[in-house]
Each structure stands twice: as C-alpha cells, then as structure tokens.
mmCIF file of C-alpha atoms in Angstrom:
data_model
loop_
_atom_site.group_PDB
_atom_site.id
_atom_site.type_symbol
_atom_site.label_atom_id
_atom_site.label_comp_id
_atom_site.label_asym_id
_atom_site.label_seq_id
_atom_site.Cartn_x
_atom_site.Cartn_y
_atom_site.Cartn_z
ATOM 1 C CA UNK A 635 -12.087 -85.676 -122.321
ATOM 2 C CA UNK A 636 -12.176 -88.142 -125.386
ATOM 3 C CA UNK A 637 -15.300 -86.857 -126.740
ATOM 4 C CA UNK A 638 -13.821 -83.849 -128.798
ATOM 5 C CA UNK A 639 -11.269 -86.820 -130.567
ATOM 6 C CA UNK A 640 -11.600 -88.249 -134.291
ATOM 7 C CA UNK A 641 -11.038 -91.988 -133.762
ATOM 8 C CA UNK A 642 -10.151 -94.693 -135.905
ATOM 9 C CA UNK A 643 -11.232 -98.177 -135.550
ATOM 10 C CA UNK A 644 -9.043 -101.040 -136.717
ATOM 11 C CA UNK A 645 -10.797 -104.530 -137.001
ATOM 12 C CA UNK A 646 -9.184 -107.198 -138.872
ATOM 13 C CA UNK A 647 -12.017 -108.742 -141.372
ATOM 14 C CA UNK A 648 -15.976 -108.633 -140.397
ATOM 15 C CA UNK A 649 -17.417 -111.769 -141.853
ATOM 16 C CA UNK A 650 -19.489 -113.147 -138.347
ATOM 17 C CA UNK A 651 -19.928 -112.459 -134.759
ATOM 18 C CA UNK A 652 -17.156 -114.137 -132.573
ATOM 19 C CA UNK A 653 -14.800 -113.327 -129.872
ATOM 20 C CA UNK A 654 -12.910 -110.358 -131.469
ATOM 21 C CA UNK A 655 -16.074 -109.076 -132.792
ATOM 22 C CA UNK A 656 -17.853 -109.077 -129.101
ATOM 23 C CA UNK A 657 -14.541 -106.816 -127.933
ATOM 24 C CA UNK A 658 -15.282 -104.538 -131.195
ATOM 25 C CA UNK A 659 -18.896 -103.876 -129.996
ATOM 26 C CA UNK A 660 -18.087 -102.971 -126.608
ATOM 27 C CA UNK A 661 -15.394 -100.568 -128.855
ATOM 28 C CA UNK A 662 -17.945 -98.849 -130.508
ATOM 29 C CA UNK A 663 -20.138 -98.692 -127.438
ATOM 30 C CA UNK A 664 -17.548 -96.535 -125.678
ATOM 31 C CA UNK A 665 -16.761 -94.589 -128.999
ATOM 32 C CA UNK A 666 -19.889 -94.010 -131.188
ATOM 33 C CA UNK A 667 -18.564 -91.378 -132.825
ATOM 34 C CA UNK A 668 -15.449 -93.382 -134.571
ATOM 35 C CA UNK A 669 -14.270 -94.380 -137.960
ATOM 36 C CA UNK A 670 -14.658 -98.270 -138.361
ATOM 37 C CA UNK A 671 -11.791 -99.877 -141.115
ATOM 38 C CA UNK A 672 -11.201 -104.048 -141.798
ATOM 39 C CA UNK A 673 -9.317 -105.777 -144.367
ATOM 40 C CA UNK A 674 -12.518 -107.033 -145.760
ATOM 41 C CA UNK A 675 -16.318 -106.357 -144.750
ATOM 42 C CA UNK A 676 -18.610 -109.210 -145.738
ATOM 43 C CA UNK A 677 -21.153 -108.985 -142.709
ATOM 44 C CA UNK A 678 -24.876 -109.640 -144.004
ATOM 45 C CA UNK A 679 -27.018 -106.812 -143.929
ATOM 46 C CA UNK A 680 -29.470 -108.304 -141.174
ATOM 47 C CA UNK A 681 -25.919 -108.972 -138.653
ATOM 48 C CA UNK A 682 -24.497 -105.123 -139.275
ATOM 49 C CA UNK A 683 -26.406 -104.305 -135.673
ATOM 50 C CA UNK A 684 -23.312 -104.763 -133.719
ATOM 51 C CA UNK A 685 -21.197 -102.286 -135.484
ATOM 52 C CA UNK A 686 -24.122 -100.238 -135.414
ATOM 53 C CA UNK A 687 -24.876 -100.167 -139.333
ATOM 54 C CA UNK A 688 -21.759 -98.276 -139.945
ATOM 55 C CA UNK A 689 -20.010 -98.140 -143.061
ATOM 56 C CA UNK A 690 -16.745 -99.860 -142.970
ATOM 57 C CA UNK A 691 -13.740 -98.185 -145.056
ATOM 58 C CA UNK A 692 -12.344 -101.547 -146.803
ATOM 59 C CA UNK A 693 -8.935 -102.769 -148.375
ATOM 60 C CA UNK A 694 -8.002 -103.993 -151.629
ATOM 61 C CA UNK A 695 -8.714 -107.453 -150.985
ATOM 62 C CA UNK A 696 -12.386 -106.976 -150.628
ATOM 63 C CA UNK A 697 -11.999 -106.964 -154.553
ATOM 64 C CA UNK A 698 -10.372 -109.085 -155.406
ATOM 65 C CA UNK A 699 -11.692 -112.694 -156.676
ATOM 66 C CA UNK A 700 -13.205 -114.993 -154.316
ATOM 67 C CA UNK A 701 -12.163 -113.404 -151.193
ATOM 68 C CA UNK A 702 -15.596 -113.882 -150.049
ATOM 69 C CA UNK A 703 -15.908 -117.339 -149.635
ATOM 70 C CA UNK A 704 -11.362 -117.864 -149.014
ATOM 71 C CA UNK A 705 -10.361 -113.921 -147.754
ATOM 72 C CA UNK A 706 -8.075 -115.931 -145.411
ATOM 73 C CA UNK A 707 -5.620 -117.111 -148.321
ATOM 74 C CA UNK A 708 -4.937 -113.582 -149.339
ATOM 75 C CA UNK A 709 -2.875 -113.257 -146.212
ATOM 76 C CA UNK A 710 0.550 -112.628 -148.095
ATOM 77 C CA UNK A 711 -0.892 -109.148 -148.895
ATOM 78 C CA UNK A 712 -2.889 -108.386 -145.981
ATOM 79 C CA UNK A 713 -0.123 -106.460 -144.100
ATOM 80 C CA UNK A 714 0.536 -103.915 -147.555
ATOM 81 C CA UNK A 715 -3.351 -103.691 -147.480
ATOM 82 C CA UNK A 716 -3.441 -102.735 -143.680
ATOM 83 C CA UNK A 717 -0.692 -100.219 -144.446
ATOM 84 C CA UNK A 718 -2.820 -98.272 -147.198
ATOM 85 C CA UNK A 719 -5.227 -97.171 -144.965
ATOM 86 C CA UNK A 720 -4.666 -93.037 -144.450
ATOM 87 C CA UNK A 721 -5.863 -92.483 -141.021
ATOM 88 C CA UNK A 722 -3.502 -88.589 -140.975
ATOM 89 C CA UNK A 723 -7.221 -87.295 -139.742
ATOM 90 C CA UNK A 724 -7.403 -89.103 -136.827
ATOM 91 C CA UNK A 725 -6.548 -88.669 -133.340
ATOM 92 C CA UNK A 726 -6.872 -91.826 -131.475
ATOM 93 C CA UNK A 727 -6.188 -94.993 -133.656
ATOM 94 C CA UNK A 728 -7.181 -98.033 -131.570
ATOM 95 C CA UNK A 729 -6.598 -101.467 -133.302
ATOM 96 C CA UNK A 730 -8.282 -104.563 -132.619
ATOM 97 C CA UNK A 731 -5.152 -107.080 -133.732
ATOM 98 C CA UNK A 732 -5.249 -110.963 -133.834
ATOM 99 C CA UNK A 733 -3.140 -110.651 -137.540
ATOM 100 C CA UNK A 734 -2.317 -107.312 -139.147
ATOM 101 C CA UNK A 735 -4.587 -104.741 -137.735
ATOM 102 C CA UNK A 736 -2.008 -102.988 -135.392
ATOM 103 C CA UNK A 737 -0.196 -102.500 -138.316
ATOM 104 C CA UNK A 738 -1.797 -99.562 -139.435
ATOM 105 C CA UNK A 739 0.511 -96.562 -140.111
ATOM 106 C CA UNK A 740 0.388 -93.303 -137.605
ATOM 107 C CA UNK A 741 2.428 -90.447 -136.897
ATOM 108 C CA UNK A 742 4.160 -89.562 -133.504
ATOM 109 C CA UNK A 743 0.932 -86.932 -133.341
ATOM 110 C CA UNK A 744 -1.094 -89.268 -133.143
ATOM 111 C CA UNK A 745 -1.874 -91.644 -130.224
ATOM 112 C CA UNK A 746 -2.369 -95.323 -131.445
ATOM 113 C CA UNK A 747 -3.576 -98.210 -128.755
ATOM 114 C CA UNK A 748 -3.427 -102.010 -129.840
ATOM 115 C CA UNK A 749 -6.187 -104.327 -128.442
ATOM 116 C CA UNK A 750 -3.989 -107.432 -128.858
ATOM 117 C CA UNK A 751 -6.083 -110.927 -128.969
ATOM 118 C CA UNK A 752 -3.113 -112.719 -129.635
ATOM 119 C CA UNK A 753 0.441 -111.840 -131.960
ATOM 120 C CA UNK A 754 -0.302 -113.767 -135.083
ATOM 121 C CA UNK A 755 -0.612 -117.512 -133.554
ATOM 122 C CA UNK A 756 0.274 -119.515 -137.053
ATOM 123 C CA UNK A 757 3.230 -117.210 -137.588
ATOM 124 C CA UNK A 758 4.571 -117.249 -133.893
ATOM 125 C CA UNK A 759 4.892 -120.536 -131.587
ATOM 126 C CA UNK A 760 1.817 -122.340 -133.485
ATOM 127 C CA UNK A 761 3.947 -121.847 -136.640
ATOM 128 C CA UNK A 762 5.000 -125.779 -136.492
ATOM 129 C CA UNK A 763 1.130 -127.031 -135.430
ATOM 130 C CA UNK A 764 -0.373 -125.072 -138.692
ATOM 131 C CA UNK A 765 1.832 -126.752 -140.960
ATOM 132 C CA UNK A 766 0.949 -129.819 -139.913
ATOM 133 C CA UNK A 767 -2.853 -129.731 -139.537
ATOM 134 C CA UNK A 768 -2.370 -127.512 -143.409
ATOM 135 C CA UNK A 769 -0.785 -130.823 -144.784
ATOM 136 C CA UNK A 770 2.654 -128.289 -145.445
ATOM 137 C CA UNK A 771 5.364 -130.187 -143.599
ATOM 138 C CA UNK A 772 7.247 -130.887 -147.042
ATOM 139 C CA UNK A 773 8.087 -130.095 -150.000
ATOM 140 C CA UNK A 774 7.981 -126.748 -152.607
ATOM 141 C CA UNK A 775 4.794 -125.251 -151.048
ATOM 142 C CA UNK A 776 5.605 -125.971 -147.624
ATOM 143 C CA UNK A 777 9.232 -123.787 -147.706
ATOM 144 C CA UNK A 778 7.081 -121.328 -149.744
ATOM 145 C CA UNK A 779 4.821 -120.705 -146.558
ATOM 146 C CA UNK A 780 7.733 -121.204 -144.472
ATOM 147 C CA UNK A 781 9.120 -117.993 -145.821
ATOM 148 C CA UNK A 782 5.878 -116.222 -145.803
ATOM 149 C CA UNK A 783 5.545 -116.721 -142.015
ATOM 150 C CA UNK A 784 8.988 -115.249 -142.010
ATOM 151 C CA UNK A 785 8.439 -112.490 -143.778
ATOM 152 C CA UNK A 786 5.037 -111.762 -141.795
ATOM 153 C CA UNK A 787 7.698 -112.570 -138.168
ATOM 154 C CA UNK A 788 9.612 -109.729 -139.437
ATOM 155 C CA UNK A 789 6.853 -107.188 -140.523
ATOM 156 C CA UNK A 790 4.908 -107.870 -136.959
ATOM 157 C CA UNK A 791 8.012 -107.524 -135.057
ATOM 158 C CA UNK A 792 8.194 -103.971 -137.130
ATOM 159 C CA UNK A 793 5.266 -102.827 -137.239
ATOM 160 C CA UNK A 794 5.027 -103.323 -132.950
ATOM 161 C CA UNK A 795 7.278 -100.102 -132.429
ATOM 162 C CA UNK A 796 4.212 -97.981 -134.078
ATOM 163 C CA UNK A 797 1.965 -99.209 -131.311
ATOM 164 C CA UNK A 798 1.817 -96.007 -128.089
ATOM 165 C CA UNK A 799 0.020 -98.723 -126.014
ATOM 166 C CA UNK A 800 -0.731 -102.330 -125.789
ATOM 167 C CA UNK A 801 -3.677 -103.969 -124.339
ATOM 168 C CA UNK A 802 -3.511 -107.739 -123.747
ATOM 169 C CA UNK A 803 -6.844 -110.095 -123.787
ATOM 170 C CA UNK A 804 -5.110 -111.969 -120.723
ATOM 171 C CA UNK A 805 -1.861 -112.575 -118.998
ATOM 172 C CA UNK A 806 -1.320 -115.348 -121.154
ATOM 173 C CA UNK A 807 -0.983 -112.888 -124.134
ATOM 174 C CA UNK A 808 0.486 -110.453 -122.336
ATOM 175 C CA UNK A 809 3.392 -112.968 -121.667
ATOM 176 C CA UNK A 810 2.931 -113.415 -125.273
ATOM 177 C CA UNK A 811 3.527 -109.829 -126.287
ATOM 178 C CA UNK A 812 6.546 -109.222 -123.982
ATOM 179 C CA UNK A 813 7.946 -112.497 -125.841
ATOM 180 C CA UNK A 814 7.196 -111.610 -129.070
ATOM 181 C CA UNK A 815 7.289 -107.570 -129.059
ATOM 182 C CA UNK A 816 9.355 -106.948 -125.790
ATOM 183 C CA UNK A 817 7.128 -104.853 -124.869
ATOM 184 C CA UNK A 818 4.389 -104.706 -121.883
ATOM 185 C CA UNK A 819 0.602 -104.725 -121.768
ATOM 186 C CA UNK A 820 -2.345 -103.448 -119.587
ATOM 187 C CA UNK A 821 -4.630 -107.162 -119.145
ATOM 188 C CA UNK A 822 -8.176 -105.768 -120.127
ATOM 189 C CA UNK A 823 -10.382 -109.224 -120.151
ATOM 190 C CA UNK A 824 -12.424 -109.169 -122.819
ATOM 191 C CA UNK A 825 -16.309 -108.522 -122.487
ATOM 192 C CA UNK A 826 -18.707 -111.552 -122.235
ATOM 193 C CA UNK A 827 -22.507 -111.447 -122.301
ATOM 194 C CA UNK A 828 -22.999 -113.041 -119.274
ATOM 195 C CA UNK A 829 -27.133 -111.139 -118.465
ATOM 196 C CA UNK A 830 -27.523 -113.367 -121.681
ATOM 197 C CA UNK A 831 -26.168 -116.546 -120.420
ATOM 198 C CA UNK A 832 -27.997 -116.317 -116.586
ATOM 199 C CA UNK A 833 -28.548 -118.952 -114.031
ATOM 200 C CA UNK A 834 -31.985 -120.660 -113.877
ATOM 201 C CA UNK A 835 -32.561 -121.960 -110.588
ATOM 202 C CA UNK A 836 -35.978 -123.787 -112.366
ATOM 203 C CA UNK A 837 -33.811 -125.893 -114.462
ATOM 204 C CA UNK A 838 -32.430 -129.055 -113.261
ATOM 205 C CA UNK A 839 -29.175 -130.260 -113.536
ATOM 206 C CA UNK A 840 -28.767 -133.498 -115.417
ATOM 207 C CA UNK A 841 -26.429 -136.380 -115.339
ATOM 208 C CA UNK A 842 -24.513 -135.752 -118.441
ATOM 209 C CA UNK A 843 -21.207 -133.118 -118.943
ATOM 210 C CA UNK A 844 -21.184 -130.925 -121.893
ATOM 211 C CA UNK A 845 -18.400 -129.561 -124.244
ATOM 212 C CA UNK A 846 -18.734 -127.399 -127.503
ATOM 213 C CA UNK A 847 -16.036 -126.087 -129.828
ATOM 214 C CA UNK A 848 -15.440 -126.125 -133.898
ATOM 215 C CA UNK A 849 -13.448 -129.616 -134.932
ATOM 216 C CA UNK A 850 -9.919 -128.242 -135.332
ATOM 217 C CA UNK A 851 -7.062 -130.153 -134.032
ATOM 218 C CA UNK A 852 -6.356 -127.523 -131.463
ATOM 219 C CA UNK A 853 -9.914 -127.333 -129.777
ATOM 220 C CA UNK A 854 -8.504 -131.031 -128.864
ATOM 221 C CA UNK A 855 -12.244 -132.227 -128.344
ATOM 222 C CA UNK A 856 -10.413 -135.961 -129.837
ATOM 223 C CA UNK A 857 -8.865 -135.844 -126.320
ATOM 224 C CA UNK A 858 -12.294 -135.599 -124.825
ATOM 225 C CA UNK A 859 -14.197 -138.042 -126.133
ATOM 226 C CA UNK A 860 -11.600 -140.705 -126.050
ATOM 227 C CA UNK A 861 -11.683 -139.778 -122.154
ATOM 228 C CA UNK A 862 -15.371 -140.060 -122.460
ATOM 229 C CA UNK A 863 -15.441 -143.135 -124.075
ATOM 230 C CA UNK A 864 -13.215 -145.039 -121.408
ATOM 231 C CA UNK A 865 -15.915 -144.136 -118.964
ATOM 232 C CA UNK A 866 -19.161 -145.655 -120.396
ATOM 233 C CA UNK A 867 -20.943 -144.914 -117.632
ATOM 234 C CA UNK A 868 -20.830 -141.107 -117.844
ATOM 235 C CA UNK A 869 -22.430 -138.972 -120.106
ATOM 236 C CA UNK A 870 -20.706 -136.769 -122.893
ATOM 237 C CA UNK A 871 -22.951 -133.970 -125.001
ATOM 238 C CA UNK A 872 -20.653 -132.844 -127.921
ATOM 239 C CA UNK A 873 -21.420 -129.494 -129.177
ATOM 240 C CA UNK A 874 -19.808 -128.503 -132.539
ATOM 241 C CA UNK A 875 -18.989 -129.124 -136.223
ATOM 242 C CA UNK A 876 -15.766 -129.197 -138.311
ATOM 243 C CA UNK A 877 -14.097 -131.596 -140.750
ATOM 244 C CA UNK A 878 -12.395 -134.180 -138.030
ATOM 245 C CA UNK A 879 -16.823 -134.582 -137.450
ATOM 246 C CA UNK A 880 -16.358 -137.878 -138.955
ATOM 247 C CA UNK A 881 -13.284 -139.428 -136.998
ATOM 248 C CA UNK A 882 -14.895 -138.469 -133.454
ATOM 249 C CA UNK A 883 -17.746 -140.077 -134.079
ATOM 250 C CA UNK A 884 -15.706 -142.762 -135.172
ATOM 251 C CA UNK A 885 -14.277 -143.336 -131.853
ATOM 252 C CA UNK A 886 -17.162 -142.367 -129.694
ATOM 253 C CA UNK A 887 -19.009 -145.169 -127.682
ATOM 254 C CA UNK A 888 -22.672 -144.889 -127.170
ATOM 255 C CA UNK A 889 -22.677 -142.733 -124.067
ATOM 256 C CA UNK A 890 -21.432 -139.527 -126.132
ATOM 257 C CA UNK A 891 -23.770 -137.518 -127.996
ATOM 258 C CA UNK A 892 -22.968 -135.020 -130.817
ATOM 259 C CA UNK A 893 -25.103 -132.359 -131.382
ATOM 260 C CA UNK A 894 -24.500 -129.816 -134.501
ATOM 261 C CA UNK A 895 -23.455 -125.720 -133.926
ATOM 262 C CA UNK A 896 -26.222 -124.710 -131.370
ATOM 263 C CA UNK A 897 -27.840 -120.796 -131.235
ATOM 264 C CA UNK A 898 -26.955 -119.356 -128.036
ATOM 265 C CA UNK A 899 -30.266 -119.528 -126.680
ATOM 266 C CA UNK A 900 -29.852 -123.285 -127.355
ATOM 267 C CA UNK A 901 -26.558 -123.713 -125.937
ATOM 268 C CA UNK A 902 -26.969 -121.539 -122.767
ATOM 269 C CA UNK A 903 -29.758 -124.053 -122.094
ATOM 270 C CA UNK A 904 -27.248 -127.182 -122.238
ATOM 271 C CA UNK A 905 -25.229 -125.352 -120.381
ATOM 272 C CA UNK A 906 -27.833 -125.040 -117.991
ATOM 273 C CA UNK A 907 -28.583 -128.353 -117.442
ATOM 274 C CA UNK A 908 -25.269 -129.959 -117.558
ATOM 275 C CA UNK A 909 -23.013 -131.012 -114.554
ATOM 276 C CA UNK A 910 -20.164 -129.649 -116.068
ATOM 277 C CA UNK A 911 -18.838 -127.843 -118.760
ATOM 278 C CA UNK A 912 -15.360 -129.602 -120.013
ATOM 279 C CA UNK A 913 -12.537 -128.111 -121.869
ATOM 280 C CA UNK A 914 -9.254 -129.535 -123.204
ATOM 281 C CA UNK A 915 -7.876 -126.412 -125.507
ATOM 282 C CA UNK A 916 -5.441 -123.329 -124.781
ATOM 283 C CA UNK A 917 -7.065 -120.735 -125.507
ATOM 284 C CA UNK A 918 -5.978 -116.954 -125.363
ATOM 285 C CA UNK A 919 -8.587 -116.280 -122.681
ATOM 286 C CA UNK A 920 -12.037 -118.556 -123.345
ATOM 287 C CA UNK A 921 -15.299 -116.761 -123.851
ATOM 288 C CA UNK A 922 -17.444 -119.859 -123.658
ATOM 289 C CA UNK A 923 -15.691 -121.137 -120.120
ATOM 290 C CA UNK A 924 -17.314 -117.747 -118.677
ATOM 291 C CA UNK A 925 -20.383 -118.064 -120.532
ATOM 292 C CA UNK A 926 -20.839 -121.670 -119.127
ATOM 293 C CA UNK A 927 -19.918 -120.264 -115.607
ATOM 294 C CA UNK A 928 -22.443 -117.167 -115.737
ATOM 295 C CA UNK A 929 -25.074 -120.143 -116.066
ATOM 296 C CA UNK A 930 -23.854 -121.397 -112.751
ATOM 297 C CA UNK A 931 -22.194 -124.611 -114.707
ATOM 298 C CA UNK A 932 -18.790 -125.800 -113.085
ATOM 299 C CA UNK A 933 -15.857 -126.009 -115.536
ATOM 300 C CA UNK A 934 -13.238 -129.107 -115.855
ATOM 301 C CA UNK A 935 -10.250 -127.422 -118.027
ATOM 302 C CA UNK A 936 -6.758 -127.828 -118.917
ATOM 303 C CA UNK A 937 -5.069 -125.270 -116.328
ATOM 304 C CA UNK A 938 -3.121 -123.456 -119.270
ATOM 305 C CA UNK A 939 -4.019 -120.225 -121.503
ATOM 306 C CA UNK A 940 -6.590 -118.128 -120.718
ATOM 307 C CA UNK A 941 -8.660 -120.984 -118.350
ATOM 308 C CA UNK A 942 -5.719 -120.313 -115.792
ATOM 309 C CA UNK A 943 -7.565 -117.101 -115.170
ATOM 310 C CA UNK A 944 -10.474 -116.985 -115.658
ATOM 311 C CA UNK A 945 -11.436 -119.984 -113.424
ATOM 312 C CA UNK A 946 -10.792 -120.849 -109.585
ATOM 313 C CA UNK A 947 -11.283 -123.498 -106.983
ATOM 314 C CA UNK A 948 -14.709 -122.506 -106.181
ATOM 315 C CA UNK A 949 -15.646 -122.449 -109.956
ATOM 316 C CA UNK A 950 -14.495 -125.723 -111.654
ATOM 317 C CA UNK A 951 -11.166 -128.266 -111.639
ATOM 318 C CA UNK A 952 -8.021 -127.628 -113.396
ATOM 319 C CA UNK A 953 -5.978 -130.422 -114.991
ATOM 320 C CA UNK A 954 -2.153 -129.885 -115.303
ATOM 321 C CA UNK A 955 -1.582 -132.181 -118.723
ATOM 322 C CA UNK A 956 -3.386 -132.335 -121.829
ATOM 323 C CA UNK A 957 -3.622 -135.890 -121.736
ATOM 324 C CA UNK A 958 -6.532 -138.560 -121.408
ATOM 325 C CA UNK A 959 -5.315 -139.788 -117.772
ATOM 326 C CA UNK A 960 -4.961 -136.284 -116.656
ATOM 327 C CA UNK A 961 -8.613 -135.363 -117.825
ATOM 328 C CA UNK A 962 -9.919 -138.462 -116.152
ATOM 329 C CA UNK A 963 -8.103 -137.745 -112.863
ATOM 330 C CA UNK A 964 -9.876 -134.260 -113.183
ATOM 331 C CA UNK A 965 -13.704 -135.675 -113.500
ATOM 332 C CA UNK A 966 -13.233 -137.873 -110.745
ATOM 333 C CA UNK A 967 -11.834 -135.397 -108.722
ATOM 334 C CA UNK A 968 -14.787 -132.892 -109.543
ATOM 335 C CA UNK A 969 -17.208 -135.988 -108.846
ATOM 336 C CA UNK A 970 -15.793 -135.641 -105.058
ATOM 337 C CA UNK A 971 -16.114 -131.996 -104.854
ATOM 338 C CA UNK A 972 -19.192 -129.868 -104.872
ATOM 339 C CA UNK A 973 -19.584 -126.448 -105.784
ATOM 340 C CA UNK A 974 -22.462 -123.019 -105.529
ATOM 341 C CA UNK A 975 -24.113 -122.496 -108.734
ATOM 342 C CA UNK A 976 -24.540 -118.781 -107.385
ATOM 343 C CA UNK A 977 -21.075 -118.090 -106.150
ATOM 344 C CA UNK A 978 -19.919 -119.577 -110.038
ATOM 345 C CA UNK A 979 -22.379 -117.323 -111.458
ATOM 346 C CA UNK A 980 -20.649 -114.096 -109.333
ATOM 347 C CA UNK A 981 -17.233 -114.937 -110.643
ATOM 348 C CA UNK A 982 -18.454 -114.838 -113.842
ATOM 349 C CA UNK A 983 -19.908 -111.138 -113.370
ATOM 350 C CA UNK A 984 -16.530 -109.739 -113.226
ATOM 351 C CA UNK A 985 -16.373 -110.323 -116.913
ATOM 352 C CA UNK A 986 -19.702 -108.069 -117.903
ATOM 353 C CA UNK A 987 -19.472 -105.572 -121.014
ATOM 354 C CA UNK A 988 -19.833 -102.636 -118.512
ATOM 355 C CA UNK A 989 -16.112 -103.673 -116.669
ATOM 356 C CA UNK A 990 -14.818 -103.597 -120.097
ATOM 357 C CA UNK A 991 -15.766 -100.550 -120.970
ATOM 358 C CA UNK A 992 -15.199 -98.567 -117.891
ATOM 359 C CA UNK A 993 -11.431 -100.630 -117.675
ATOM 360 C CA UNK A 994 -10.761 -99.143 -121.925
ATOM 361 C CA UNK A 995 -12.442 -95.828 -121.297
ATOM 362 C CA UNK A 996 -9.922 -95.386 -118.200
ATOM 363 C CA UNK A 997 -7.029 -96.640 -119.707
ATOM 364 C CA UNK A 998 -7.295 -95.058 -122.905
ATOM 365 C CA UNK A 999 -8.157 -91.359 -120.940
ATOM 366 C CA UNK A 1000 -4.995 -91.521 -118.971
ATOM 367 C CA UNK A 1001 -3.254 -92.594 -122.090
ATOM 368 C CA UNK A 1002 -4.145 -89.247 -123.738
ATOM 369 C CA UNK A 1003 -3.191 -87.100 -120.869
ATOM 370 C CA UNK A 1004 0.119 -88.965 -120.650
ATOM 371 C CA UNK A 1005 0.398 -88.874 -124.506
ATOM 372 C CA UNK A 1006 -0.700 -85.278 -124.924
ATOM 373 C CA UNK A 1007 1.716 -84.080 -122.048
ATOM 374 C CA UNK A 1008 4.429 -85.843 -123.868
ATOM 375 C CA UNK A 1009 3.965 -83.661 -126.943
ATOM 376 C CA UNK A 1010 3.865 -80.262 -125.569
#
C-alpha cells in the first residue's frame, strides 16, 4: 500500500553511526525509495553505506563556518533551518527527532509521523544539568542561553501540533511526550544488532564486570568506579573516553581497568567474557544494555529510563537509587543469584531490526488508511 508514496526522510545531522542513526537505517530499509534531509551531512564517504549512498538534501548550516568540526553551537538557528526545507512533493514525511527534525513544515494533505528519541533533553527537564556541566550557571551568557532554551520550549511545544503521529523510543519517552506535547505515542523499541553481538558458548566467562560509555557527567560512570574502588577485590573493565578521563582515573584503585573507545567486534568480545555488564545512567531506552544481553552477559542497572524495560529478573539486577550504596547492594545481590546465558540472549531477540521494521511498516500502513479516510 505504501509503495506508490513519495516519502520524506527527516534526520537531524549525519556526522557518525549511533543510536538515532541505527533507527534511520532500519528507516530506509523499509522505505528505499525515500527522500533523505539533515541539518548538516558530514558522513565520510567510506561510512555513507548505511544510508545507502544517498544524497542528503542539506540546510544552511552545512555552510556556514566551522560547522564541521562545532555544527552543535549553531543550534539557535537550527529550528528556521529545519523549517526551510519544502517537502509540498511528498506524501509521507516521517521525522527522526531528538532536536528539531519533527519540525519540518507539512500541510493537512500530507501525513507526517515523528520517530521521537527524546523531546529536546537540554531544553526540557535536563535544562538545569546542561548548564551546569556547560559552566553557564551565571552571569551574561548564562541568561543568554537561558532564553534560548526558552525560545526553543516554545517553538517545540509549536511545532508538536504539525506532527499526525508520534512514535516513542520507549515508555519512558512516551511519558516524556505526553508531558511535554500532551500528546500520546505508539512505543516502537528501537532496532539493535543483536546477530552481530551473539553468544559464544566457547568463550569463558571471567572474573571481572564490564561497563562502557563516553565520560559525560550523565553516563555517571564516576558513580561506578567509586563503587568499584570500595570493593578491591572485584574487578572493574572501563570502556570509554571523554574529558572527566583524567579525574576517574584519579580515583580508581588498582582493580579497575580503563580501556579506550573499543570497535564493536572488540567490545562484543568483553562483553563476552565479562560477568556482568554494569550501568549507572538514564537513558531514553539503552542500546548497549541489549547488545550486552544478546551476548548472553547479565546486566546490573539503575532501574530508571529505558533499563526499566528493556531488562527483567531473569536478565540482570535493578538498583532503585543512583547512589554508590545502592549499586553495591545490587552486585552483591547479583553475586547470590545466577542466571541462563541463553534465556538472556532470547530476551534480547525481541529487539532485532526485523521487529522494528515489521512494528513501523504496520503502524505507519494503518496510519495512511486512517489518514487517507480522514481526507475524503
């Protein structure tokens, strides 16, 4: 039925291959045939493969200076950019939104579907956490963003009544979305390459836990290690690099290891021989907690944001409070519990590419007829 459609694409920017990027694959996997559009397209030539070598209709910002290397900073003027883009040609608009890319202008002909990874974090409830990790809790600059993020509130909050449809990355987003926009979501979980990240039942487990993130304040992997460190006689692998690099080391004792940013290949092998996977963050929904899971690895995670959902008592521990005790209490607790590499490994199929697919394709079909009905 949706084959005979001209569809738009919306991404936000395309500068690497993350979360929101995996979704926009799967995207383009179920509709070949679209339109792609971002703010900004810096992808190397050798890492186009997941768009499929398309060419991407850019924004303003693309030229202007230095957005290459600091595209982020232009975000005053990223929701005018979105708002150039003339998609009157189009049929199906779907927008893949973590910022400005559901605001994209349509007309009540046409039918436009918001993949929502998360209303726009800094300007929303994280407003008061970016300001301080950005060093703007005072003076002239920091009332300067203030009103920014103000100004971006009120566009977002705008801009939500041209979405048809919303899709939410997880119930925790979808409570987001009804907070923020009033308005409620279908929960599609986003796709995660879990043939790539497989159990090996020739690999050993080994007596040492693993986590990996980027060093930002919010990954909270500070929280970890101290944990780590008041237990000398366990085993912490740290995964990851960032500028707060220096201060974990800084407070690591000898039994914690850090490791820089790992390939894939290289981390699904750590996650293969680890006893457990360990998390502290809240996170929208948590690729890598079902990556480590389709390797058969138990996870120990705060029991907030997407981990909530995406793992269960026969697949890891949850911890109620981000704190060092509560962290501790969890470990110990997992040390008395035991748990099927195979039966974590099945959970984790429920989050293959193909389920997301099938789950969009559906949605977005009965979206039509209900849309095209509507405008007899």
């Amino acid at each position: 039925m949706l084959e005979h459609l001209k569809v738009a694409i919306i991404h936000e920017w395309l500068v690497d291959y993350s979360g929101s990027e995996r979704v926009l694959e799967q995207i383009l996997n179920l509709f070949p045939h679209a339109d792609l559009y971002a703010v900004v397209d810096f992808l190397p030539s050798g890492s186009r493969g997941f768009i499929q070598n398309k060419s991407v209709q850019t924004s303003f910002i693309q030229q202007l200076p230095f957005a290459k290397s600091n595209f982020r900073s232009y975000l005053p003027f990223m929701a005018i950019a979105i708002e150039q883009f003339d998609l009157s040609e189009y049929d199906l608009v779907i927008s893949s939104s973590h910022a400005v890319a559901k605001g994209v202008i349509t007309s009540p002909d046409q039918l436009h579907i918001a993949y929502v990874h998360s209303p726009i974090r800094y300007a929303w409830d994280l407003q008061h956490q970016y300001l301080r990790e950005a060093g703007l809790e005072q003076g002239i600059r920091s009332w300067l963003t203030r009103w920014i993020l103000h100004q971006i509130r009120l566009w977002d909050i705008r801009t939500a009544n041209g979405v048809d449809y919303f899709i939410a990355n997880s119930q925790f987003i979808a409570r987001r979305v009804q907070k923020i926009y009033r308005r409620s979501s279908r929960v599609i979980y986003p796709p995660v390459d879990v043939e790539n990240f497989e159990l090996n039942p020739e690999i050993e487990r080994e007596d040492f836990y693993l986590t990996a993130a980027r060093f930002v304040p919010y990954k909270k992997i500070d929280l970890i290690v101290e944990a780590f460190s008041q237990m000398g006689d366990r085993r912490l692998i740290v995964i990851g690099e960032g500028k707060g690099a220096a201060k974990l080391k800084q407070m690591a004792t000898p039994n914690i290891t850090f490791l820089p940013y790992q390939p894939p290949a290289k981390l699904k092998e750590y996650m293969q021989r680890s006893r457990a996977f360990v998390f502290a963050a809240i996170e929208d929904f948590g690729i890598t907690l079902v990556e480590a899971q389709a390797c058969g690895t138990p996870i120990i995670a705060l029991g907030k944001g997407g981990a909530k959902e995406t793992v269960n008592v026969e697949t890891g521990v949850l911890f109620p409070e981000q704190t060092v005790a509560s962290l501790i209490e969890a470990i110990q607790k997992f040390e008395q519990s035991s748990f099927q590499a195979q039966t974590i490994r099945n959970h984790a199929l429920d989050f293959a590419p193909q389920r997301f697919r099938q789950e969009l394709g559906a949605f977005t079909t009965q979206a039509w007829q209900a849309f095209s009905q509507s405008n007899k």
